[in-house]
PDB file of C-alpha atoms in Angstrom:
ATOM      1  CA  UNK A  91      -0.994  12.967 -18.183  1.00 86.00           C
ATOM      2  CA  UNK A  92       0.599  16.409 -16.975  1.00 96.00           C
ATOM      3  CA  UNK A  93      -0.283  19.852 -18.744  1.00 97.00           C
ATOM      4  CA  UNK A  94       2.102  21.836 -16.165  1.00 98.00           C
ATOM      5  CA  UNK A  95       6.193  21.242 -16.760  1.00 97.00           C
ATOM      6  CA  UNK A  96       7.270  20.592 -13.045  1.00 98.00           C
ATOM      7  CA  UNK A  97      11.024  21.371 -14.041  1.00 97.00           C
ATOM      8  CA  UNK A  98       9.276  25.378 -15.017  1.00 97.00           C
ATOM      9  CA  UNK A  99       7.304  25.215 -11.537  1.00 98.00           C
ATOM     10  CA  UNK A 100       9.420  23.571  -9.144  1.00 97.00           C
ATOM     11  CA  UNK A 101       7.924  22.081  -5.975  1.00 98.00           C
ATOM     12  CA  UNK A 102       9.163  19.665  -3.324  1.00 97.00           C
ATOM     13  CA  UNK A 103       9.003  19.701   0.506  1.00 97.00           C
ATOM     14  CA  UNK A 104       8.108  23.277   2.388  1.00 97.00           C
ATOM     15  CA  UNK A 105       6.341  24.487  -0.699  1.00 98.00           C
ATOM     16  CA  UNK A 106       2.543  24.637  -0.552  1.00 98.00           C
ATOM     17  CA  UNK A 107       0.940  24.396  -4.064  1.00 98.00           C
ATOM     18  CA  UNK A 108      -3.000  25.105  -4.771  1.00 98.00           C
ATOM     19  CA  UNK A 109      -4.316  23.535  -7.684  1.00 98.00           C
ATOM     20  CA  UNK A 110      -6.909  25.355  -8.677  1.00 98.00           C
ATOM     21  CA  UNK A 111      -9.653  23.430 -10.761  1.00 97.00           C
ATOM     22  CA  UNK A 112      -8.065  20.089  -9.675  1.00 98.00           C
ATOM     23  CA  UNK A 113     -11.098  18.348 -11.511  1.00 96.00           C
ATOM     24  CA  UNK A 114      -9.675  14.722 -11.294  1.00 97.00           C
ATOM     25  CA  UNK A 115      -6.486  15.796  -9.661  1.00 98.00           C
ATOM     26  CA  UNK A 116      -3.573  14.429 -11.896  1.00 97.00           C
ATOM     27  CA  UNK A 117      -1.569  17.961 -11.426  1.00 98.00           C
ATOM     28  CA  UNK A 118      -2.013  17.377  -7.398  1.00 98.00           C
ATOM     29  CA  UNK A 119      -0.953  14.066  -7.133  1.00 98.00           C
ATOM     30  CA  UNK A 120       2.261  14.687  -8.941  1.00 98.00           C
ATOM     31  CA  UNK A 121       3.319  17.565  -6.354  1.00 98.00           C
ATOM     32  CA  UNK A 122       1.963  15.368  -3.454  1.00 98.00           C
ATOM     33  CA  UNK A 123       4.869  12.965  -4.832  1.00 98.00           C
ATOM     34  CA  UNK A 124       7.699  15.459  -5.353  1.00 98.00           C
ATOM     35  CA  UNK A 125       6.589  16.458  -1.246  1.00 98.00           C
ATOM     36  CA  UNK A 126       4.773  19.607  -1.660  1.00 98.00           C
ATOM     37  CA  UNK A 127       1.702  20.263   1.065  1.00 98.00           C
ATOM     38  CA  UNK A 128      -1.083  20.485  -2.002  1.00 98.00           C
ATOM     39  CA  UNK A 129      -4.533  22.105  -1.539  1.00 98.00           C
ATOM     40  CA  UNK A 130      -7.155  19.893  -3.705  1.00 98.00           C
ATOM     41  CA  UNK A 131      -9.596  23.048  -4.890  1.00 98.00           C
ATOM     42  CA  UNK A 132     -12.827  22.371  -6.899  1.00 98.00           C
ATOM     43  CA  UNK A 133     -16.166  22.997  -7.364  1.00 96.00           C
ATOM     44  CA  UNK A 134     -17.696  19.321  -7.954  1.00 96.00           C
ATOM     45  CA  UNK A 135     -17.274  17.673  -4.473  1.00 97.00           C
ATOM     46  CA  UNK A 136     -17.543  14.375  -6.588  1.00 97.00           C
ATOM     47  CA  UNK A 137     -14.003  14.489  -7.889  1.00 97.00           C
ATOM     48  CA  UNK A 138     -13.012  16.077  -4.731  1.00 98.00           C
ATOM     49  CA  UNK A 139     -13.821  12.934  -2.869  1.00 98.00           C
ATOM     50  CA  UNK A 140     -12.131  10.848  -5.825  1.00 98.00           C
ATOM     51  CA  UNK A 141      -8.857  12.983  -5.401  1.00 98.00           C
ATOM     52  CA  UNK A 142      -9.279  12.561  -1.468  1.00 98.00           C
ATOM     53  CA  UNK A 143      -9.402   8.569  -2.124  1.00 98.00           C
ATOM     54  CA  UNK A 144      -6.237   8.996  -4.140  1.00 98.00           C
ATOM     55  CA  UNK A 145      -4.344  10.700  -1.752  1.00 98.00           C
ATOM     56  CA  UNK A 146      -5.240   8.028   1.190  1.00 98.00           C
ATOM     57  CA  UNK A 147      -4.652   5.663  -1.209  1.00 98.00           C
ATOM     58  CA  UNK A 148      -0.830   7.102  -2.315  1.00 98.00           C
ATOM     59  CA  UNK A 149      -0.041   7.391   1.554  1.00 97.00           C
ATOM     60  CA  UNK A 150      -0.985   4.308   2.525  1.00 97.00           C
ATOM     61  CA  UNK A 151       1.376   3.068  -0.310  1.00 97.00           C
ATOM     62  CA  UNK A 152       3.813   4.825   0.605  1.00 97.00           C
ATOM     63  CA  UNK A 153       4.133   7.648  -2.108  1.00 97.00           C
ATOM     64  CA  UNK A 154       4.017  10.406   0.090  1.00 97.00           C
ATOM     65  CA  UNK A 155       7.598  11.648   1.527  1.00 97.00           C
ATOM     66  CA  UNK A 156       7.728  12.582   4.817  1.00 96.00           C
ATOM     67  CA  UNK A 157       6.104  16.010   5.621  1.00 95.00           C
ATOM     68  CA  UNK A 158       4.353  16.077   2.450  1.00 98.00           C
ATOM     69  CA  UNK A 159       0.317  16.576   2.445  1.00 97.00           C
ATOM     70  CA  UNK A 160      -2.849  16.298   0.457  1.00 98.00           C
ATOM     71  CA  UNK A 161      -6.087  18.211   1.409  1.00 98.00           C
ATOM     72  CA  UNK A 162      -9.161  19.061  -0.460  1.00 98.00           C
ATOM     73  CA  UNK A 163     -10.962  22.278  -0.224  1.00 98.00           C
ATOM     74  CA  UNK A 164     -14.302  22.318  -1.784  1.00 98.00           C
ATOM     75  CA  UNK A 165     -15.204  26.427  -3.057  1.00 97.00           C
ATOM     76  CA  UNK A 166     -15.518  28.290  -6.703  1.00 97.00           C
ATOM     77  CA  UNK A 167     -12.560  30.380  -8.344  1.00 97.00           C
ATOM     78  CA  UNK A 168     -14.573  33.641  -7.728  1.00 97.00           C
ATOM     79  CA  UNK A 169     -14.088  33.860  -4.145  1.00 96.00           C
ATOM     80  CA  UNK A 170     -11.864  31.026  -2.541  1.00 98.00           C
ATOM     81  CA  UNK A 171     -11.635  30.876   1.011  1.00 98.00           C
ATOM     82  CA  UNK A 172      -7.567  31.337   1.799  1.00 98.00           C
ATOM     83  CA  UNK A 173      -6.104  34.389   2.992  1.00 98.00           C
ATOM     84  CA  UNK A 174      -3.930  36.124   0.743  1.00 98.00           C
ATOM     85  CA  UNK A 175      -0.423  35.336  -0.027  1.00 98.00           C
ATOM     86  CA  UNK A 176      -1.187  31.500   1.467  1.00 98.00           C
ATOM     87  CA  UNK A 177       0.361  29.614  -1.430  1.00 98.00           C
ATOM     88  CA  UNK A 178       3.869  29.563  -3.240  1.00 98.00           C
ATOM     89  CA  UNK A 179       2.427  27.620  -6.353  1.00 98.00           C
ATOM     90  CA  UNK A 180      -0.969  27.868  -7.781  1.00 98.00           C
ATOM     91  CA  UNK A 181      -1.760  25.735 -10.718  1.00 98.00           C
ATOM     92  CA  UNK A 182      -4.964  26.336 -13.002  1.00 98.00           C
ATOM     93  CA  UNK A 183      -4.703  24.018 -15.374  1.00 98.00           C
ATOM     94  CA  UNK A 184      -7.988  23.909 -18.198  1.00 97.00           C
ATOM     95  CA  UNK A 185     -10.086  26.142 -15.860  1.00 97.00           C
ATOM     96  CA  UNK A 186     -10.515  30.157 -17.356  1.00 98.00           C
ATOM     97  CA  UNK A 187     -11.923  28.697 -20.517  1.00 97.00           C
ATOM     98  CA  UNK A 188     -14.534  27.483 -17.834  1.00 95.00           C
ATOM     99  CA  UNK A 189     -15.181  30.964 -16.172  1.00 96.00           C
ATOM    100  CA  UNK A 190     -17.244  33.899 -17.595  1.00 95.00           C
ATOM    101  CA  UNK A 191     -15.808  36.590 -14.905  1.00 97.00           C
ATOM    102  CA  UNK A 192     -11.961  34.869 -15.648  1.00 97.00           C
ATOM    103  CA  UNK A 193     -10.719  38.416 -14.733  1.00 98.00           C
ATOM    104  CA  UNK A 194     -12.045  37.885 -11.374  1.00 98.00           C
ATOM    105  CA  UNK A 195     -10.803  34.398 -11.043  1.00 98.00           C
ATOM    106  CA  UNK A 196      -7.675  35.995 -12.035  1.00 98.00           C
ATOM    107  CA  UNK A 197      -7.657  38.110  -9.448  1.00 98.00           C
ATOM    108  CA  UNK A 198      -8.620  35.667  -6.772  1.00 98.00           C
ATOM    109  CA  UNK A 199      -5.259  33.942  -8.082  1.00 98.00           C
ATOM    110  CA  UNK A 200      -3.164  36.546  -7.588  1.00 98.00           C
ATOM    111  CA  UNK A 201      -4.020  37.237  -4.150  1.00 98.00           C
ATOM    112  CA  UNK A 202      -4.001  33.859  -2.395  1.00 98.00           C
ATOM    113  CA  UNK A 203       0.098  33.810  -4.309  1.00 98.00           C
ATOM    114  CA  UNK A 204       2.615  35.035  -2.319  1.00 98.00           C
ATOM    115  CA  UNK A 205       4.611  37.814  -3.161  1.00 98.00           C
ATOM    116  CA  UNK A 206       7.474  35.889  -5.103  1.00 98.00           C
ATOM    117  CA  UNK A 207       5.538  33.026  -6.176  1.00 98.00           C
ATOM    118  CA  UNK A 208       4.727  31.597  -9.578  1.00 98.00           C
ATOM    119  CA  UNK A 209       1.631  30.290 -11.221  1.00 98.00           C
ATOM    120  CA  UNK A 210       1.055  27.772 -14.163  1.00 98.00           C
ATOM    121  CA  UNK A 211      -2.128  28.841 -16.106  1.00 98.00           C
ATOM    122  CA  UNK A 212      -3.222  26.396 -19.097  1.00 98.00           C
ATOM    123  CA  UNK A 213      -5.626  26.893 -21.326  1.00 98.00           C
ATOM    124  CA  UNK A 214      -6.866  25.293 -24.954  1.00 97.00           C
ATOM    125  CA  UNK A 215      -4.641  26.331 -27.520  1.00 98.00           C
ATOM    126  CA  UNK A 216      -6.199  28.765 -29.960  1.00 97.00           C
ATOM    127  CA  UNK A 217      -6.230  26.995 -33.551  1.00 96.00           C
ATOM    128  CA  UNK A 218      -7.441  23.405 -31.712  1.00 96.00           C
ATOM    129  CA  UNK A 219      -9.678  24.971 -30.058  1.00 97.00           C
ATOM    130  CA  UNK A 220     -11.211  26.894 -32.444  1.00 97.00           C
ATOM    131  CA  UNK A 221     -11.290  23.625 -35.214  1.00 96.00           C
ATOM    132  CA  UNK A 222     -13.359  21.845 -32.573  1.00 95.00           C
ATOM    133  CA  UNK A 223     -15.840  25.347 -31.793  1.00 95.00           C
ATOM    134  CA  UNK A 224     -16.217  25.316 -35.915  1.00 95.00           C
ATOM    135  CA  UNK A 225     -16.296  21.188 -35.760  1.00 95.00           C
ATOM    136  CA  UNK A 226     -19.376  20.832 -33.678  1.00 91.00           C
ATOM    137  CA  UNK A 227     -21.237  23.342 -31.338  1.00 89.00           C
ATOM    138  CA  UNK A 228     -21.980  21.141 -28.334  1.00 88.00           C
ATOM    139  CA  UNK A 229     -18.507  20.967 -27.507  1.00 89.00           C
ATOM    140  CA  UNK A 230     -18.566  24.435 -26.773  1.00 87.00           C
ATOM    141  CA  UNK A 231     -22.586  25.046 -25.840  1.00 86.00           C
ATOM    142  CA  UNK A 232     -22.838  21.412 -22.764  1.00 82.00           C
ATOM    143  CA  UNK A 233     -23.316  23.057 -19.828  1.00 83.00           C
ATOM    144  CA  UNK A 234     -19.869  24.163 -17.787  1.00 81.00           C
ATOM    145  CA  UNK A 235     -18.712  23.782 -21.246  1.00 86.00           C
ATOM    146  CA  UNK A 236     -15.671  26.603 -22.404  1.00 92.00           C
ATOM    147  CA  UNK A 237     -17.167  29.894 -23.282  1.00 94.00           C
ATOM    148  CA  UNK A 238     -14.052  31.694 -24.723  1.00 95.00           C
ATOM    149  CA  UNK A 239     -10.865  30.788 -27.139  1.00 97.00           C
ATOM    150  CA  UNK A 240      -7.804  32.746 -26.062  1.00 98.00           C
ATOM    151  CA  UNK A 241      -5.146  33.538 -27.695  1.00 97.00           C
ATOM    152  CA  UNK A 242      -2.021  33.419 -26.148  1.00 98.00           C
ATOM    153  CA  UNK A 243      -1.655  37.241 -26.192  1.00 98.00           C
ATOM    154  CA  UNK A 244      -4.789  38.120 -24.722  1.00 98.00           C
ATOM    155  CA  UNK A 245      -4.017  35.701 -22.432  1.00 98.00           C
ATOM    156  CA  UNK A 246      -0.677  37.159 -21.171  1.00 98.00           C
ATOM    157  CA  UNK A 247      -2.258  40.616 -21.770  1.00 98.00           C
ATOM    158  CA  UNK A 248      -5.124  39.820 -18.613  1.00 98.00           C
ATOM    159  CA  UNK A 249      -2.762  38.170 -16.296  1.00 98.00           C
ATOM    160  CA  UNK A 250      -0.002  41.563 -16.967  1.00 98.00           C
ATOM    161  CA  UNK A 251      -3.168  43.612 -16.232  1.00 98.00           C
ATOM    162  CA  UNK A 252      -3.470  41.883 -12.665  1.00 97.00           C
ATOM    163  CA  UNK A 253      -0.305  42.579 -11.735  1.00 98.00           C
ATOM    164  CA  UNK A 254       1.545  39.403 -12.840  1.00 98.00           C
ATOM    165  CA  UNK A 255       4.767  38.906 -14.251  1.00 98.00           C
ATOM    166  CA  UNK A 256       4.524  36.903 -17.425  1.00 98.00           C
ATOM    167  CA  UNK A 257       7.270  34.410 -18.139  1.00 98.00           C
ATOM    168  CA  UNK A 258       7.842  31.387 -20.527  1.00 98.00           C
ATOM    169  CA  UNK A 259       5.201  29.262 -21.986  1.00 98.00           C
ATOM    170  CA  UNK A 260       4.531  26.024 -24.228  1.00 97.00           C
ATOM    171  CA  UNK A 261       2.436  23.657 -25.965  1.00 98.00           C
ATOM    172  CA  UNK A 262       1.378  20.451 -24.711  1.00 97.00           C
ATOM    173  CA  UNK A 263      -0.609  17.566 -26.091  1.00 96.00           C
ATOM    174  CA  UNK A 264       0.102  17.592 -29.344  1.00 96.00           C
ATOM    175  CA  UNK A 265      -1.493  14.104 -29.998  1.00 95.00           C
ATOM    176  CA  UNK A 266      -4.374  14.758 -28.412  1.00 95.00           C
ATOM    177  CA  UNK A 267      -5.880  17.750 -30.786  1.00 96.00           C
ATOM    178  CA  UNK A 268      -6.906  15.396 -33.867  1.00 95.00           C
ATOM    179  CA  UNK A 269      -8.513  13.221 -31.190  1.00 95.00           C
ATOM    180  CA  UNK A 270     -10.862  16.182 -30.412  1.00 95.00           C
ATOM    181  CA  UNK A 271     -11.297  17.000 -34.064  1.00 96.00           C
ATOM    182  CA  UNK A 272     -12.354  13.320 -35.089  1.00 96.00           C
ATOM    183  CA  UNK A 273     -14.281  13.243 -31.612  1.00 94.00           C
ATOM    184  CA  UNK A 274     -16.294  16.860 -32.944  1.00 94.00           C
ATOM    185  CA  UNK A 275     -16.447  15.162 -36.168  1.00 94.00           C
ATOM    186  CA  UNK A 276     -18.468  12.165 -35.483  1.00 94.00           C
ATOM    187  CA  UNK A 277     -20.060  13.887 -32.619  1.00 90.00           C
ATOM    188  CA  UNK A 278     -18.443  15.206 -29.424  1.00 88.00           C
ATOM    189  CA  UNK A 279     -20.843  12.789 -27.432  1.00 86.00           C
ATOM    190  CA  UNK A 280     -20.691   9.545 -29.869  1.00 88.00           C
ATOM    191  CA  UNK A 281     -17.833   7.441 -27.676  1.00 86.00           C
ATOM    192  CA  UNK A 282     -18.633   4.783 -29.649  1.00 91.00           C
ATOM    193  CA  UNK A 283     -17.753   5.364 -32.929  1.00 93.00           C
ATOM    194  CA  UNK A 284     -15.133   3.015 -34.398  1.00 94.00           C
ATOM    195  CA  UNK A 285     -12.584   6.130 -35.648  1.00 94.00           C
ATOM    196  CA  UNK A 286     -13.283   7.907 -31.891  1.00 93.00           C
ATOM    197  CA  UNK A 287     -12.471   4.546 -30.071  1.00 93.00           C
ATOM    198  CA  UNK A 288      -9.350   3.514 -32.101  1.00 94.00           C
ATOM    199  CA  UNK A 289      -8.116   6.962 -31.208  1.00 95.00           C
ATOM    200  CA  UNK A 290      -8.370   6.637 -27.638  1.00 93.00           C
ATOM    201  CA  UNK A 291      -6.943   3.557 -27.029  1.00 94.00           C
ATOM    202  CA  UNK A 292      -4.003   4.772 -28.994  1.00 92.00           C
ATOM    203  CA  UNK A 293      -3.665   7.656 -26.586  1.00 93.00           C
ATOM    204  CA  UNK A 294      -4.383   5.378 -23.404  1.00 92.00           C
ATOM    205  CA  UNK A 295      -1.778   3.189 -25.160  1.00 94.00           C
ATOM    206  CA  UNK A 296       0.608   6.202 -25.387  1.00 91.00           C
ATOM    207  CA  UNK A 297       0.081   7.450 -21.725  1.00 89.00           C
ATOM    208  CA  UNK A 298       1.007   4.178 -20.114  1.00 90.00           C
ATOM    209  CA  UNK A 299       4.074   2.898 -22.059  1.00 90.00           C
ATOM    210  CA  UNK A 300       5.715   6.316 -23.272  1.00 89.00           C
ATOM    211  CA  UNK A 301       7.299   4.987 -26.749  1.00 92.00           C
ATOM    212  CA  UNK A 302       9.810   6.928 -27.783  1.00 93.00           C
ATOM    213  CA  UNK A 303       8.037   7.245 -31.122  1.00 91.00           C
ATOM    214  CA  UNK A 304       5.086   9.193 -30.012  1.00 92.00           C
ATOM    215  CA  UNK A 305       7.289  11.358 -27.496  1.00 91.00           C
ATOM    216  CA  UNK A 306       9.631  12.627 -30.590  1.00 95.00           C
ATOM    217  CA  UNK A 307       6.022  12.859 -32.591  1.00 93.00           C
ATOM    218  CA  UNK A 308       4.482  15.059 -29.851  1.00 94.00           C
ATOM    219  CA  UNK A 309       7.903  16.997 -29.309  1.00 93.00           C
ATOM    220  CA  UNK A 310       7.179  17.886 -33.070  1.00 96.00           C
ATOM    221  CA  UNK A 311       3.513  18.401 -33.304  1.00 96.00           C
ATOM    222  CA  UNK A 312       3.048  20.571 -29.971  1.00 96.00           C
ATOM    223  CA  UNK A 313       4.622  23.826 -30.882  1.00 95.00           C
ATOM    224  CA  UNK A 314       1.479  23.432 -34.311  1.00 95.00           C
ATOM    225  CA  UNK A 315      -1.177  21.878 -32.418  1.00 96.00           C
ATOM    226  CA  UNK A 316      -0.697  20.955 -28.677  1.00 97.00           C
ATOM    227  CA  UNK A 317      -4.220  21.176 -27.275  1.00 97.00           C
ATOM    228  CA  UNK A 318      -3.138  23.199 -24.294  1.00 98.00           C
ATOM    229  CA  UNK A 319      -0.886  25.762 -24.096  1.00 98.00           C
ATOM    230  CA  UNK A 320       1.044  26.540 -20.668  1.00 98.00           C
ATOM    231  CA  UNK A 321       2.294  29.856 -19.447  1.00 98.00           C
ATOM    232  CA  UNK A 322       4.107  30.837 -16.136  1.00 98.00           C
ATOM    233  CA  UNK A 323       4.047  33.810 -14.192  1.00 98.00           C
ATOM    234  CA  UNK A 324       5.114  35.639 -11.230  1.00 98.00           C
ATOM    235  CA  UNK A 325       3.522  37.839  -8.610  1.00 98.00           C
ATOM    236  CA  UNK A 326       5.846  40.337  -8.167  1.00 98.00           C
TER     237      UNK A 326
END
């Protein structure tokens, strides 16, 4: 399931991507296939190593084009350990939401870009995200849990104060908001309730065989509700 729109940040062989905040590493993998050399980056060395299967496991079935490479790079957003101007692409997808300091994650982002290259930044979408902070507090209060709601404004307004070039945006996930809201609902930690449950295997449903159905539904519900929203900039 991809947040980022590869057609809005192109990759493919010769360009190195960082994906900031891989977590499980969906956004990687996909750039690994289009034959980008992709720098894994996280701070939980336990989906690190899961990503780091996945890549040995994509090579060895022969998903990676020639020239094309996966690493992992264990570090935190604050202060990553690449010189500046080392990557084309940077993709944080779901992580300033995460960050208290996201200015200076910002600005960590901005220098390891080269001058030229674009960034994908996602983040929750401001009115799903704030039905699920009013739905139930330990969605927001867990531990590494997200301790701010942007708006897409403020948003734009941080990354223009960096030094970025702001470009397009969009909504994405559309489906997936009222699963959040029935999932705050019933209890943001209660997997098993029946409502929860029939939800998710409608989305796992969804992911794997891509009906056209639920594509023209999403197509109509993200610009309303898509859980994340997506904007790209450019380091000028």
């Amino acid at each position: 399931m991809l947040t980022v729109d590869f057609a809005r940040l192109p990759v493919g062989p010769g360009v190195r991507l960082l994906d900031l905040g891989c977590g499980g590493g969906r956004h990687a993998f996909e750039a690994l296939r289009r034959g980008a050399d992709v720098i894994a980056f996280d701070m939980d060395q336990a989906e690190l190593d899961g990503v780091a299967a996945m890549f040995a496991a994509m090579d060895k079935a022969g998903e990676v084009p020639p020239g094309a490479s996966g690493q992992i790079v264990q570090g935190t957003a604050l202060d990553m350990p690449f010189e500046d101007g080392s990557f084309d692409r940077v993709i944080a997808a779901e992580v300033l939401e995460h960050i208290p300091d996201d200015m200076a994650a910002m600005r960590e982002l901005f220098r390891v870009l080269k001058p030229g290259g674009t960034a994908a930044v996602t983040v929750p979408s401001f009115l799903p995200e704030r039905i699920c902070w009013a739905l139930d507090e330990a969605y927001h209060t867990a531990p590494g849990g997200h301790v701010r709601i942007y708006t897409l404004a403020e948003l734009s307004a941080k990354l223009k104060s960096i030094g970025f070039e702001i470009g397009p945006h969009h909504h994405a996930h559309g489906l997936h908001a009222p699963y959040w809201w029935i999932k705050c609902a019933v209890g943001v930690n209660n997997d098993d309730h029946p409502i929860a449950k029939a939800y998710h295997e409608l989305l796992v449903w969804d992911i794997m065989k891509r009906p056209a159905a639920t594509r023209i539904a999403e197509a109509v519900l993200n610009p309303i509700i898509g859980k994340s929203v997506v904007l790209y900039v450019r380091k000028p």
